[in-house]
PDB file of C-alpha atoms in Angstrom:
ATOM      1  CA  MET A 101      36.053  39.787 -23.231  1.00 41.00           C
ATOM      2  CA  THR A 102      33.975  42.830 -22.334  1.00 44.00           C
ATOM      3  CA  THR A 103      33.777  45.042 -19.282  1.00 46.00           C
ATOM      4  CA  THR A 104      30.792  46.399 -17.374  1.00 65.00           C
ATOM      5  CA  ILE A 105      32.775  49.069 -15.512  1.00 72.00           C
ATOM      6  CA  ALA A 106      32.567  52.584 -16.883  1.00 69.00           C
ATOM      7  CA  PRO A 107      35.868  54.163 -17.954  1.00 74.00           C
ATOM      8  CA  GLY A 108      37.299  56.486 -15.301  1.00 68.00           C
ATOM      9  CA  SER A 109      34.688  55.466 -12.721  1.00 78.00           C
ATOM     10  CA  THR A 110      35.179  54.854  -9.036  1.00 83.00           C
ATOM     11  CA  GLY A 111      34.703  51.157  -9.740  1.00 82.00           C
ATOM     12  CA  ALA A 112      37.689  51.189 -12.075  1.00 85.00           C
ATOM     13  CA  TYR A 113      39.896  52.667  -9.355  1.00 90.00           C
ATOM     14  CA  VAL A 114      38.606  50.128  -6.829  1.00 88.00           C
ATOM     15  CA  LYS A 115      39.610  47.340  -9.215  1.00 87.00           C
ATOM     16  CA  LEU A 116      43.009  48.981  -9.665  1.00 88.00           C
ATOM     17  CA  ALA A 117      43.487  49.131  -5.887  1.00 87.00           C
ATOM     18  CA  LYS A 118      42.742  45.373  -5.499  1.00 89.00           C
ATOM     19  CA  LEU A 119      40.954  46.113  -2.221  1.00 88.00           C
ATOM     20  CA  ASP A 120      39.371  42.661  -2.239  1.00 84.00           C
ATOM     21  CA  ILE A 121      42.797  41.107  -1.630  1.00 86.00           C
ATOM     22  CA  VAL A 122      43.036  41.825   2.080  1.00 92.00           C
ATOM     23  CA  ASP A 123      45.675  39.262   2.951  1.00 93.00           C
ATOM     24  CA  TYR A 124      48.516  41.592   3.900  1.00 95.00           C
ATOM     25  CA  TYR A 125      46.116  43.726   5.915  1.00 96.00           C
ATOM     26  CA  LEU A 126      45.257  40.737   8.107  1.00 96.00           C
ATOM     27  CA  GLY A 127      48.664  41.096   9.749  1.00 96.00           C
ATOM     28  CA  VAL A 128      47.210  43.706  12.095  1.00 96.00           C
ATOM     29  CA  LEU A 129      44.934  41.014  13.587  1.00 97.00           C
ATOM     30  CA  VAL A 130      47.932  38.801  14.278  1.00 97.00           C
ATOM     31  CA  VAL A 131      49.735  41.739  15.883  1.00 97.00           C
ATOM     32  CA  TRP A 132      46.730  42.577  18.068  1.00 97.00           C
ATOM     33  CA  SER A 133      46.368  38.976  19.229  1.00 97.00           C
ATOM     34  CA  LEU A 134      50.085  38.805  20.101  1.00 97.00           C
ATOM     35  CA  LEU A 135      49.790  41.726  22.512  1.00 96.00           C
ATOM     36  CA  ALA A 136      49.571  41.264  26.251  1.00 93.00           C
ATOM     37  CA  PRO A 137      45.914  41.395  27.384  1.00 93.00           C
ATOM     38  CA  ALA A 138      46.461  44.748  29.086  1.00 91.00           C
ATOM     39  CA  LEU A 139      47.498  46.315  25.781  1.00 94.00           C
ATOM     40  CA  ARG A 140      44.790  44.913  23.516  1.00 94.00           C
ATOM     41  CA  PHE A 141      42.290  47.628  24.395  1.00 94.00           C
ATOM     42  CA  ASP A 142      44.712  50.411  25.297  1.00 94.00           C
ATOM     43  CA  GLY A 143      43.643  53.592  23.512  1.00 94.00           C
ATOM     44  CA  GLY A 144      47.120  54.605  22.361  1.00 94.00           C
ATOM     45  CA  VAL A 145      47.918  51.124  21.110  1.00 96.00           C
ATOM     46  CA  LEU A 146      44.666  50.773  19.174  1.00 97.00           C
ATOM     47  CA  THR A 147      45.038  54.239  17.644  1.00 97.00           C
ATOM     48  CA  THR A 148      48.601  53.535  16.535  1.00 97.00           C
ATOM     49  CA  MET A 149      47.605  50.223  14.983  1.00 97.00           C
ATOM     50  CA  ALA A 150      44.590  51.721  13.231  1.00 97.00           C
ATOM     51  CA  VAL A 151      46.625  54.572  11.753  1.00 98.00           C
ATOM     52  CA  PHE A 152      49.374  52.163  10.692  1.00 98.00           C
ATOM     53  CA  LEU A 153      46.774  49.974   8.958  1.00 97.00           C
ATOM     54  CA  VAL A 154      45.321  52.931   7.059  1.00 97.00           C
ATOM     55  CA  GLY A 155      48.806  53.898   5.893  1.00 97.00           C
ATOM     56  CA  GLU A 156      49.498  50.280   4.961  1.00 97.00           C
ATOM     57  CA  VAL A 157      46.419  50.225   2.718  1.00 97.00           C
ATOM     58  CA  PHE A 158      47.528  53.372   0.875  1.00 97.00           C
ATOM     59  CA  VAL A 159      51.093  52.100   0.441  1.00 97.00           C
ATOM     60  CA  ILE A 160      49.989  48.723  -0.914  1.00 96.00           C
ATOM     61  CA  VAL A 161      47.420  50.352  -3.198  1.00 96.00           C
ATOM     62  CA  ALA A 162      50.191  52.541  -4.629  1.00 96.00           C
ATOM     63  CA  MET A 163      52.383  49.463  -5.051  1.00 95.00           C
ATOM     64  CA  VAL A 164      49.795  47.437  -6.955  1.00 93.00           C
ATOM     65  CA  ALA A 165      48.845  50.420  -9.126  1.00 94.00           C
ATOM     66  CA  LEU A 166      52.476  50.890 -10.161  1.00 94.00           C
ATOM     67  CA  ASP A 167      52.731  47.147 -10.743  1.00 89.00           C
ATOM     68  CA  ASP A 168      49.737  47.286 -13.085  1.00 88.00           C
ATOM     69  CA  LEU A 169      51.222  50.249 -14.925  1.00 91.00           C
ATOM     70  CA  THR A 170      54.540  48.489 -15.462  1.00 88.00           C
ATOM     71  CA  GLY A 171      52.846  45.230 -16.427  1.00 82.00           C
ATOM     72  CA  TYR A 172      50.723  47.053 -18.988  1.00 84.00           C
ATOM     73  CA  ARG A 173      53.651  48.946 -20.471  1.00 85.00           C
ATOM     74  CA  ASP A 174      55.856  45.876 -20.873  1.00 77.00           C
ATOM     75  CA  GLY A 175      53.015  43.777 -22.277  1.00 76.00           C
ATOM     76  CA  SER A 176      52.970  41.033 -19.616  1.00 70.00           C
ATOM     77  CA  ASP A 177      49.489  41.903 -18.371  1.00 69.00           C
ATOM     78  CA  ILE A 178      48.139  42.020 -21.899  1.00 68.00           C
ATOM     79  CA  ALA A 179      49.526  38.526 -22.480  1.00 65.00           C
ATOM     80  CA  ASN A 180      48.397  37.113 -19.147  1.00 63.00           C
ATOM     81  CA  TYR A 181      44.909  38.644 -19.272  1.00 64.00           C
ATOM     82  CA  ALA A 182      44.284  38.198 -23.002  1.00 57.00           C
ATOM     83  CA  PRO A 183      40.889  37.080 -24.345  1.00 53.00           C
ATOM     84  CA  ASP A 184      42.223  33.512 -24.661  1.00 48.00           C
ATOM     85  CA  ALA A 185      42.738  33.377 -20.890  1.00 50.00           C
ATOM     86  CA  PRO A 186      39.082  33.304 -19.732  1.00 48.00           C
ATOM     87  CA  ALA A 187      39.947  32.211 -16.189  1.00 46.00           C
ATOM     88  CA  ARG A 188      41.453  35.634 -15.492  1.00 50.00           C
ATOM     89  CA  LYS A 189      39.096  38.517 -14.733  1.00 63.00           C
ATOM     90  CA  LEU A 190      39.935  41.284 -17.162  1.00 65.00           C
ATOM     91  CA  ASN A 191      38.271  43.947 -15.002  1.00 68.00           C
ATOM     92  CA  ARG A 192      41.020  43.405 -12.406  1.00 74.00           C
ATOM     93  CA  LYS A 193      43.393  45.096 -14.837  1.00 81.00           C
ATOM     94  CA  PRO A 194      41.758  48.449 -15.699  1.00 84.00           C
ATOM     95  CA  LEU A 195      44.538  49.418 -18.123  1.00 81.00           C
ATOM     96  CA  VAL A 196      44.085  46.213 -20.108  1.00 83.00           C
ATOM     97  CA  ALA A 197      40.299  46.520 -19.892  1.00 79.00           C
ATOM     98  CA  GLY A 198      40.480  50.137 -21.066  1.00 82.00           C
ATOM     99  CA  THR A 199      38.668  51.565 -18.047  1.00 84.00           C
ATOM    100  CA  LEU A 200      41.644  53.699 -16.942  1.00 86.00           C
ATOM    101  CA  THR A 201      44.420  55.442 -18.855  1.00 90.00           C
ATOM    102  CA  GLU A 202      48.135  55.430 -18.032  1.00 90.00           C
ATOM    103  CA  PRO A 203      48.124  59.048 -16.749  1.00 93.00           C
ATOM    104  CA  GLN A 204      45.141  58.273 -14.497  1.00 92.00           C
ATOM    105  CA  VAL A 205      46.853  55.227 -13.007  1.00 92.00           C
ATOM    106  CA  LEU A 206      50.132  57.083 -12.475  1.00 94.00           C
ATOM    107  CA  ARG A 207      48.403  60.005 -10.736  1.00 95.00           C
ATOM    108  CA  PHE A 208      46.459  57.608  -8.540  1.00 95.00           C
ATOM    109  CA  ALA A 209      49.632  55.757  -7.579  1.00 95.00           C
ATOM    110  CA  LEU A 210      51.498  58.956  -6.735  1.00 95.00           C
ATOM    111  CA  VAL A 211      48.650  60.371  -4.644  1.00 96.00           C
ATOM    112  CA  THR A 212      48.170  57.161  -2.671  1.00 97.00           C
ATOM    113  CA  ALA A 213      51.933  56.879  -2.151  1.00 97.00           C
ATOM    114  CA  VAL A 214      52.110  60.392  -0.699  1.00 97.00           C
ATOM    115  CA  VAL A 215      49.091  59.800   1.520  1.00 97.00           C
ATOM    116  CA  GLY A 216      50.568  56.488   2.679  1.00 97.00           C
ATOM    117  CA  ALA A 217      53.831  58.170   3.642  1.00 97.00           C
ATOM    118  CA  ALA A 218      52.010  60.880   5.580  1.00 98.00           C
ATOM    119  CA  VAL A 219      49.802  58.407   7.432  1.00 98.00           C
ATOM    120  CA  TRP A 220      52.731  56.168   8.351  1.00 97.00           C
ATOM    121  CA  ALA A 221      54.578  59.245   9.618  1.00 97.00           C
ATOM    122  CA  GLY A 222      51.530  59.926  11.777  1.00 97.00           C
ATOM    123  CA  ALA A 223      51.644  56.362  13.112  1.00 97.00           C
ATOM    124  CA  LEU A 224      55.285  56.829  14.073  1.00 97.00           C
ATOM    125  CA  TRP A 225      54.450  60.079  15.836  1.00 96.00           C
ATOM    126  CA  LEU A 226      51.571  58.477  17.766  1.00 96.00           C
ATOM    127  CA  ALA A 227      53.381  55.244  18.626  1.00 95.00           C
ATOM    128  CA  PRO A 228      54.043  54.461  22.298  1.00 95.00           C
ATOM    129  CA  HIS A 229      57.501  53.203  21.265  1.00 95.00           C
ATOM    130  CA  ARG A 230      59.843  54.155  18.436  1.00 94.00           C
ATOM    131  CA  PRO A 231      62.906  51.889  18.584  1.00 95.00           C
ATOM    132  CA  VAL A 232      65.369  52.661  15.813  1.00 96.00           C
ATOM    133  CA  TRP A 233      64.949  49.255  14.187  1.00 96.00           C
ATOM    134  CA  THR A 234      61.183  49.752  13.884  1.00 96.00           C
ATOM    135  CA  VAL A 235      61.458  53.220  12.366  1.00 96.00           C
ATOM    136  CA  ALA A 236      64.054  51.899   9.922  1.00 97.00           C
ATOM    137  CA  LEU A 237      61.843  48.930   9.053  1.00 97.00           C
ATOM    138  CA  VAL A 238      58.883  51.189   8.282  1.00 97.00           C
ATOM    139  CA  ALA A 239      61.055  53.427   6.081  1.00 97.00           C
ATOM    140  CA  VAL A 240      62.628  50.483   4.237  1.00 96.00           C
ATOM    141  CA  THR A 241      59.240  48.832   3.739  1.00 96.00           C
ATOM    142  CA  TYR A 242      57.793  52.018   2.285  1.00 97.00           C
ATOM    143  CA  PHE A 243      60.734  52.559  -0.071  1.00 94.00           C
ATOM    144  CA  PHE A 244      60.866  49.031  -1.415  1.00 93.00           C
ATOM    145  CA  ALA A 245      57.084  48.674  -1.719  1.00 94.00           C
ATOM    146  CA  LEU A 246      57.142  51.485  -4.271  1.00 93.00           C
ATOM    147  CA  GLN A 247      60.195  49.970  -5.956  1.00 92.00           C
ATOM    148  CA  TYR A 248      58.570  46.552  -6.398  1.00 90.00           C
ATOM    149  CA  SER A 249      57.687  47.145 -10.059  1.00 86.00           C
ATOM    150  CA  TRP A 250      58.699  50.792 -10.421  1.00 87.00           C
ATOM    151  CA  GLY A 251      61.983  52.640 -10.175  1.00 83.00           C
ATOM    152  CA  VAL A 252      64.571  49.925  -9.525  1.00 85.00           C
ATOM    153  CA  LYS A 253      61.886  47.276 -10.281  1.00 86.00           C
ATOM    154  CA  LEU A 254      62.773  44.668  -7.682  1.00 85.00           C
ATOM    155  CA  SER A 255      60.399  42.125  -9.187  1.00 82.00           C
ATOM    156  CA  TYR A 256      62.248  42.446 -12.493  1.00 84.00           C
ATOM    157  CA  ARG A 257      65.618  41.790 -10.859  1.00 86.00           C
ATOM    158  CA  GLY A 258      65.008  38.420  -9.266  1.00 81.00           C
ATOM    159  CA  PHE A 259      63.662  39.582  -5.899  1.00 85.00           C
ATOM    160  CA  GLN A 260      59.939  39.064  -6.421  1.00 88.00           C
ATOM    161  CA  GLU A 261      59.463  35.957  -4.312  1.00 92.00           C
ATOM    162  CA  PHE A 262      61.592  37.270  -1.449  1.00 93.00           C
ATOM    163  CA  PHE A 263      59.726  40.578  -1.486  1.00 92.00           C
ATOM    164  CA  LEU A 264      56.287  38.942  -1.311  1.00 93.00           C
ATOM    165  CA  ALA A 265      57.306  37.178   1.903  1.00 95.00           C
ATOM    166  CA  ALA A 266      59.370  40.035   3.356  1.00 96.00           C
ATOM    167  CA  LEU A 267      56.490  42.483   3.013  1.00 96.00           C
ATOM    168  CA  GLY A 268      54.337  40.229   5.186  1.00 96.00           C
ATOM    169  CA  TRP A 269      57.121  39.862   7.743  1.00 96.00           C
ATOM    170  CA  ALA A 270      57.547  43.633   7.970  1.00 97.00           C
ATOM    171  CA  LEU A 271      53.823  44.298   8.298  1.00 97.00           C
ATOM    172  CA  VAL A 272      53.738  42.206  11.464  1.00 97.00           C
ATOM    173  CA  LEU A 273      57.062  43.139  13.025  1.00 97.00           C
ATOM    174  CA  ALA A 274      56.824  46.907  12.429  1.00 97.00           C
ATOM    175  CA  PRO A 275      53.461  47.615  14.101  1.00 97.00           C
ATOM    176  CA  TYR A 276      54.255  45.186  16.922  1.00 97.00           C
ATOM    177  CA  GLY A 277      57.499  47.050  17.551  1.00 96.00           C
ATOM    178  CA  LEU A 278      55.704  50.398  17.531  1.00 97.00           C
ATOM    179  CA  VAL A 279      53.255  49.373  20.235  1.00 96.00           C
ATOM    180  CA  THR A 280      55.546  47.249  22.440  1.00 95.00           C
ATOM    181  CA  GLY A 281      59.107  48.379  21.681  1.00 93.00           C
ATOM    182  CA  ALA A 282      60.465  44.826  21.296  1.00 92.00           C
ATOM    183  CA  VAL A 283      59.814  41.401  19.777  1.00 94.00           C
ATOM    184  CA  ASP A 284      60.302  37.855  21.019  1.00 94.00           C
ATOM    185  CA  GLY A 285      60.749  34.472  19.356  1.00 93.00           C
ATOM    186  CA  VAL A 286      57.026  33.768  19.125  1.00 95.00           C
ATOM    187  CA  VAL A 287      56.402  37.078  17.375  1.00 96.00           C
ATOM    188  CA  ILE A 288      59.249  36.521  14.914  1.00 96.00           C
ATOM    189  CA  VAL A 289      58.177  32.990  13.987  1.00 97.00           C
ATOM    190  CA  GLN A 290      54.542  33.996  13.568  1.00 97.00           C
ATOM    191  CA  ALA A 291      55.628  36.917  11.396  1.00 97.00           C
ATOM    192  CA  LEU A 292      57.610  34.490   9.236  1.00 97.00           C
ATOM    193  CA  ILE A 293      54.610  32.161   8.939  1.00 97.00           C
ATOM    194  CA  PHE A 294      52.350  35.088   8.064  1.00 97.00           C
ATOM    195  CA  GLY A 295      54.709  36.357   5.352  1.00 96.00           C
ATOM    196  CA  LEU A 296      54.882  32.977   3.641  1.00 96.00           C
ATOM    197  CA  GLY A 297      51.100  33.064   3.158  1.00 95.00           C
ATOM    198  CA  PRO A 298      51.030  35.671   0.354  1.00 95.00           C
ATOM    199  CA  LEU A 299      54.124  34.100  -1.188  1.00 95.00           C
ATOM    200  CA  LEU A 300      52.420  30.715  -1.328  1.00 95.00           C
ATOM    201  CA  PHE A 301      49.657  31.985  -3.517  1.00 89.00           C
ATOM    202  CA  GLY A 302      51.895  34.410  -5.411  1.00 91.00           C
ATOM    203  CA  VAL A 303      54.097  31.581  -6.693  1.00 93.00           C
ATOM    204  CA  TYR A 304      51.042  29.937  -8.242  1.00 93.00           C
ATOM    205  CA  SER A 305      50.227  33.193 -10.042  1.00 89.00           C
ATOM    206  CA  ASN A 306      53.800  33.204 -11.324  1.00 89.00           C
ATOM    207  CA  THR A 307      53.433  29.617 -12.490  1.00 92.00           C
ATOM    208  CA  ASN A 308      50.345  30.571 -14.465  1.00 87.00           C
ATOM    209  CA  ASP A 309      51.995  33.701 -15.888  1.00 83.00           C
ATOM    210  CA  VAL A 310      55.292  32.089 -16.869  1.00 85.00           C
ATOM    211  CA  ALA A 311      54.923  32.672 -20.621  1.00 81.00           C
ATOM    212  CA  GLY A 312      54.161  36.370 -20.266  1.00 77.00           C
ATOM    213  CA  ASP A 313      56.891  36.896 -17.682  1.00 80.00           C
ATOM    214  CA  ARG A 314      59.491  35.203 -19.866  1.00 85.00           C
ATOM    215  CA  ARG A 315      58.444  37.333 -22.807  1.00 82.00           C
ATOM    216  CA  VAL A 316      59.193  40.561 -20.941  1.00 78.00           C
ATOM    217  CA  GLY A 317      62.188  39.264 -18.991  1.00 80.00           C
ATOM    218  CA  ARG A 318      60.578  39.234 -15.537  1.00 82.00           C
ATOM    219  CA  PRO A 319      62.784  36.729 -13.694  1.00 87.00           C
ATOM    220  CA  THR A 320      60.437  34.865 -11.386  1.00 90.00           C
ATOM    221  CA  VAL A 321      61.500  31.400 -10.267  1.00 92.00           C
ATOM    222  CA  ALA A 322      58.838  29.921 -12.558  1.00 90.00           C
ATOM    223  CA  ALA A 323      60.218  31.873 -15.523  1.00 89.00           C
ATOM    224  CA  LEU A 324      63.859  31.082 -14.795  1.00 90.00           C
ATOM    225  CA  THR A 325      63.548  27.368 -14.137  1.00 92.00           C
ATOM    226  CA  SER A 326      61.991  24.297 -15.702  1.00 92.00           C
ATOM    227  CA  PRO A 327      58.514  23.133 -14.611  1.00 92.00           C
ATOM    228  CA  ARG A 328      60.249  20.577 -12.391  1.00 95.00           C
ATOM    229  CA  GLY A 329      62.519  23.225 -10.881  1.00 94.00           C
ATOM    230  CA  ASN A 330      59.557  25.485 -10.153  1.00 93.00           C
ATOM    231  CA  LYS A 331      57.650  22.582  -8.611  1.00 95.00           C
ATOM    232  CA  LEU A 332      60.594  21.815  -6.323  1.00 96.00           C
ATOM    233  CA  PHE A 333      60.805  25.479  -5.314  1.00 95.00           C
ATOM    234  CA  VAL A 334      57.122  25.679  -4.386  1.00 96.00           C
ATOM    235  CA  HIS A 335      57.373  22.402  -2.476  1.00 96.00           C
ATOM    236  CA  GLY A 336      60.446  23.773  -0.691  1.00 96.00           C
ATOM    237  CA  VAL A 337      58.704  26.968   0.415  1.00 96.00           C
ATOM    238  CA  SER A 338      55.731  24.911   1.591  1.00 96.00           C
ATOM    239  CA  ALA A 339      58.144  22.751   3.607  1.00 97.00           C
ATOM    240  CA  CYS A 340      59.653  25.895   5.178  1.00 96.00           C
ATOM    241  CA  GLU A 341      56.204  26.874   6.394  1.00 97.00           C
ATOM    242  CA  LEU A 342      55.787  23.446   7.990  1.00 97.00           C
ATOM    243  CA  LEU A 343      59.181  23.723   9.698  1.00 97.00           C
ATOM    244  CA  LEU A 344      58.230  27.112  11.145  1.00 97.00           C
ATOM    245  CA  ILE A 345      54.994  25.663  12.485  1.00 97.00           C
ATOM    246  CA  LEU A 346      56.946  22.843  14.130  1.00 96.00           C
ATOM    247  CA  ALA A 347      59.528  25.294  15.485  1.00 95.00           C
ATOM    248  CA  LEU A 348      57.153  27.581  17.335  1.00 94.00           C
ATOM    249  CA  PRO A 349      56.984  25.460  20.534  1.00 95.00           C
ATOM    250  CA  TRP A 350      60.787  25.692  20.704  1.00 95.00           C
ATOM    251  CA  VAL A 351      60.729  29.507  20.886  1.00 94.00           C
ATOM    252  CA  GLY A 352      58.121  29.826  23.609  1.00 91.00           C
ATOM    253  CA  GLY A 353      54.863  28.824  21.954  1.00 89.00           C
ATOM    254  CA  PRO A 354      52.530  26.134  23.344  1.00 91.00           C
ATOM    255  CA  TRP A 355      53.481  22.514  22.698  1.00 93.00           C
ATOM    256  CA  TRP A 356      50.183  21.962  20.905  1.00 95.00           C
ATOM    257  CA  PHE A 357      50.698  24.785  18.417  1.00 94.00           C
ATOM    258  CA  PRO A 358      51.478  22.396  15.488  1.00 95.00           C
ATOM    259  CA  LEU A 359      48.252  20.524  16.234  1.00 96.00           C
ATOM    260  CA  ALA A 360      46.290  23.788  16.109  1.00 96.00           C
ATOM    261  CA  LEU A 361      47.840  24.561  12.717  1.00 96.00           C
ATOM    262  CA  LEU A 362      46.967  21.135  11.332  1.00 96.00           C
ATOM    263  CA  PRO A 363      44.256  22.644   9.058  1.00 95.00           C
ATOM    264  CA  THR A 364      46.961  24.813   7.474  1.00 96.00           C
ATOM    265  CA  VAL A 365      49.158  21.784   6.842  1.00 96.00           C
ATOM    266  CA  VAL A 366      46.326  19.724   5.353  1.00 96.00           C
ATOM    267  CA  LEU A 367      45.129  22.549   3.105  1.00 96.00           C
ATOM    268  CA  ARG A 368      48.689  23.253   1.962  1.00 96.00           C
ATOM    269  CA  LEU A 369      49.077  19.622   0.903  1.00 96.00           C
ATOM    270  CA  ARG A 370      45.782  19.904  -0.972  1.00 96.00           C
ATOM    271  CA  GLN A 371      47.029  23.043  -2.694  1.00 97.00           C
ATOM    272  CA  LEU A 372      50.143  21.216  -3.891  1.00 96.00           C
ATOM    273  CA  ARG A 373      48.091  18.280  -5.108  1.00 96.00           C
ATOM    274  CA  VAL A 374      45.642  20.483  -7.027  1.00 96.00           C
ATOM    275  CA  GLY A 375      48.334  22.731  -8.496  1.00 93.00           C
ATOM    276  CA  PHE A 376      51.068  20.293  -9.419  1.00 93.00           C
ATOM    277  CA  GLY A 377      49.256  16.969  -9.263  1.00 92.00           C
ATOM    278  CA  ARG A 378      46.154  17.934 -11.234  1.00 93.00           C
ATOM    279  CA  GLY A 379      47.659  20.928 -13.022  1.00 90.00           C
ATOM    280  CA  ASP A 380      44.913  23.364 -11.960  1.00 92.00           C
ATOM    281  CA  ILE A 381      47.191  26.259 -11.066  1.00 92.00           C
ATOM    282  CA  LEU A 382      44.597  29.016 -10.697  1.00 90.00           C
ATOM    283  CA  ARG A 383      42.431  26.867  -8.442  1.00 93.00           C
ATOM    284  CA  ALA A 384      45.531  26.115  -6.361  1.00 94.00           C
ATOM    285  CA  ARG A 385      46.149  29.857  -6.124  1.00 93.00           C
ATOM    286  CA  ARG A 386      42.626  30.321  -4.763  1.00 93.00           C
ATOM    287  CA  ILE A 387      43.253  27.554  -2.230  1.00 95.00           C
ATOM    288  CA  GLY A 388      46.434  29.386  -1.203  1.00 94.00           C
ATOM    289  CA  ILE A 389      44.439  32.498  -0.355  1.00 94.00           C
ATOM    290  CA  ASP A 390      42.073  30.392   1.736  1.00 95.00           C
ATOM    291  CA  VAL A 391      45.010  28.693   3.497  1.00 96.00           C
ATOM    292  CA  HIS A 392      46.475  32.045   4.453  1.00 96.00           C
ATOM    293  CA  ARG A 393      43.191  33.250   5.911  1.00 96.00           C
ATOM    294  CA  VAL A 394      42.651  30.025   7.831  1.00 96.00           C
ATOM    295  CA  THR A 395      46.180  30.380   9.201  1.00 97.00           C
ATOM    296  CA  VAL A 396      45.525  33.940  10.358  1.00 97.00           C
ATOM    297  CA  VAL A 397      42.323  32.929  12.151  1.00 97.00           C
ATOM    298  CA  THR A 398      44.134  30.049  13.848  1.00 96.00           C
ATOM    299  CA  LEU A 399      47.064  32.237  14.933  1.00 97.00           C
ATOM    300  CA  VAL A 400      44.698  34.790  16.397  1.00 97.00           C
ATOM    301  CA  LEU A 401      42.724  32.187  18.329  1.00 96.00           C
ATOM    302  CA  VAL A 402      45.856  30.483  19.677  1.00 95.00           C
ATOM    303  CA  ASN A 403      47.357  33.813  20.740  1.00 95.00           C
ATOM    304  CA  LEU A 404      44.199  34.880  22.542  1.00 95.00           C
ATOM    305  CA  VAL A 405      44.396  31.676  24.556  1.00 92.00           C
ATOM    306  CA  VAL A 406      48.088  31.673  25.462  1.00 90.00           C
ATOM    307  CA  ARG A 407      49.376  35.283  25.406  1.00 78.00           C
TER     308      ARG A 407
END
């Protein structure tokens, strides 16, 4: 497998940053739609949310760069993106493709981490509200994002699946808290639904990467269990998403909310059928990304109608 990206080029760093995977960043749209109409175009609110989003991008870029560095060093990325795995795009892993070196990736990760911290500090300073729980959530999110595959290596200690969901939860609850000072049941449930989106395409990546993860001792659910056990886990998480959708009317959402999210439910069933019925795991992963984006659009539209 060859690469068309020049070593050390801007394109190589863009691939390292995974900027095309915008799914966590979409949380800011959900937050904006959850705001009271009077706040949606308030200058201070919009500035705080914009600065928070910029910091979020830098923090996540640092996280994925460190993840690539660890995956390259332990050999899992080399195994999962080897020439005999043509469905994976080698250019997405610049270290494996040879377009970036380890020192370049480490410097990039450290710089983006520092910038992310500074920008998030700026968001806290600008925020109309700074309840203690929100400040603590931002700090904890920052710390553990960098520890995902580096330092304490959460994803190598059995916390990967929880982290993928928890990061999404935090990236809705934290900015909402900064601009309103409080959360309600609707906000919490929508944050939980949002966070399950990245998890429900991440688990399909883990299913595809099970051999490489087992080889390096990365304890994902797919690597720790049998194919049947992993299938039951993915079905269980999918069922949790459905239960949250059904629960939203009980915490203050409109009675017709589950009907509005019907496309999410149908697409999720299709994802399960493609992934575990037909065995096309990478296609199911792609469907999962689409499901998450459809869900975000639906949440935004519903919130604009009822909030």
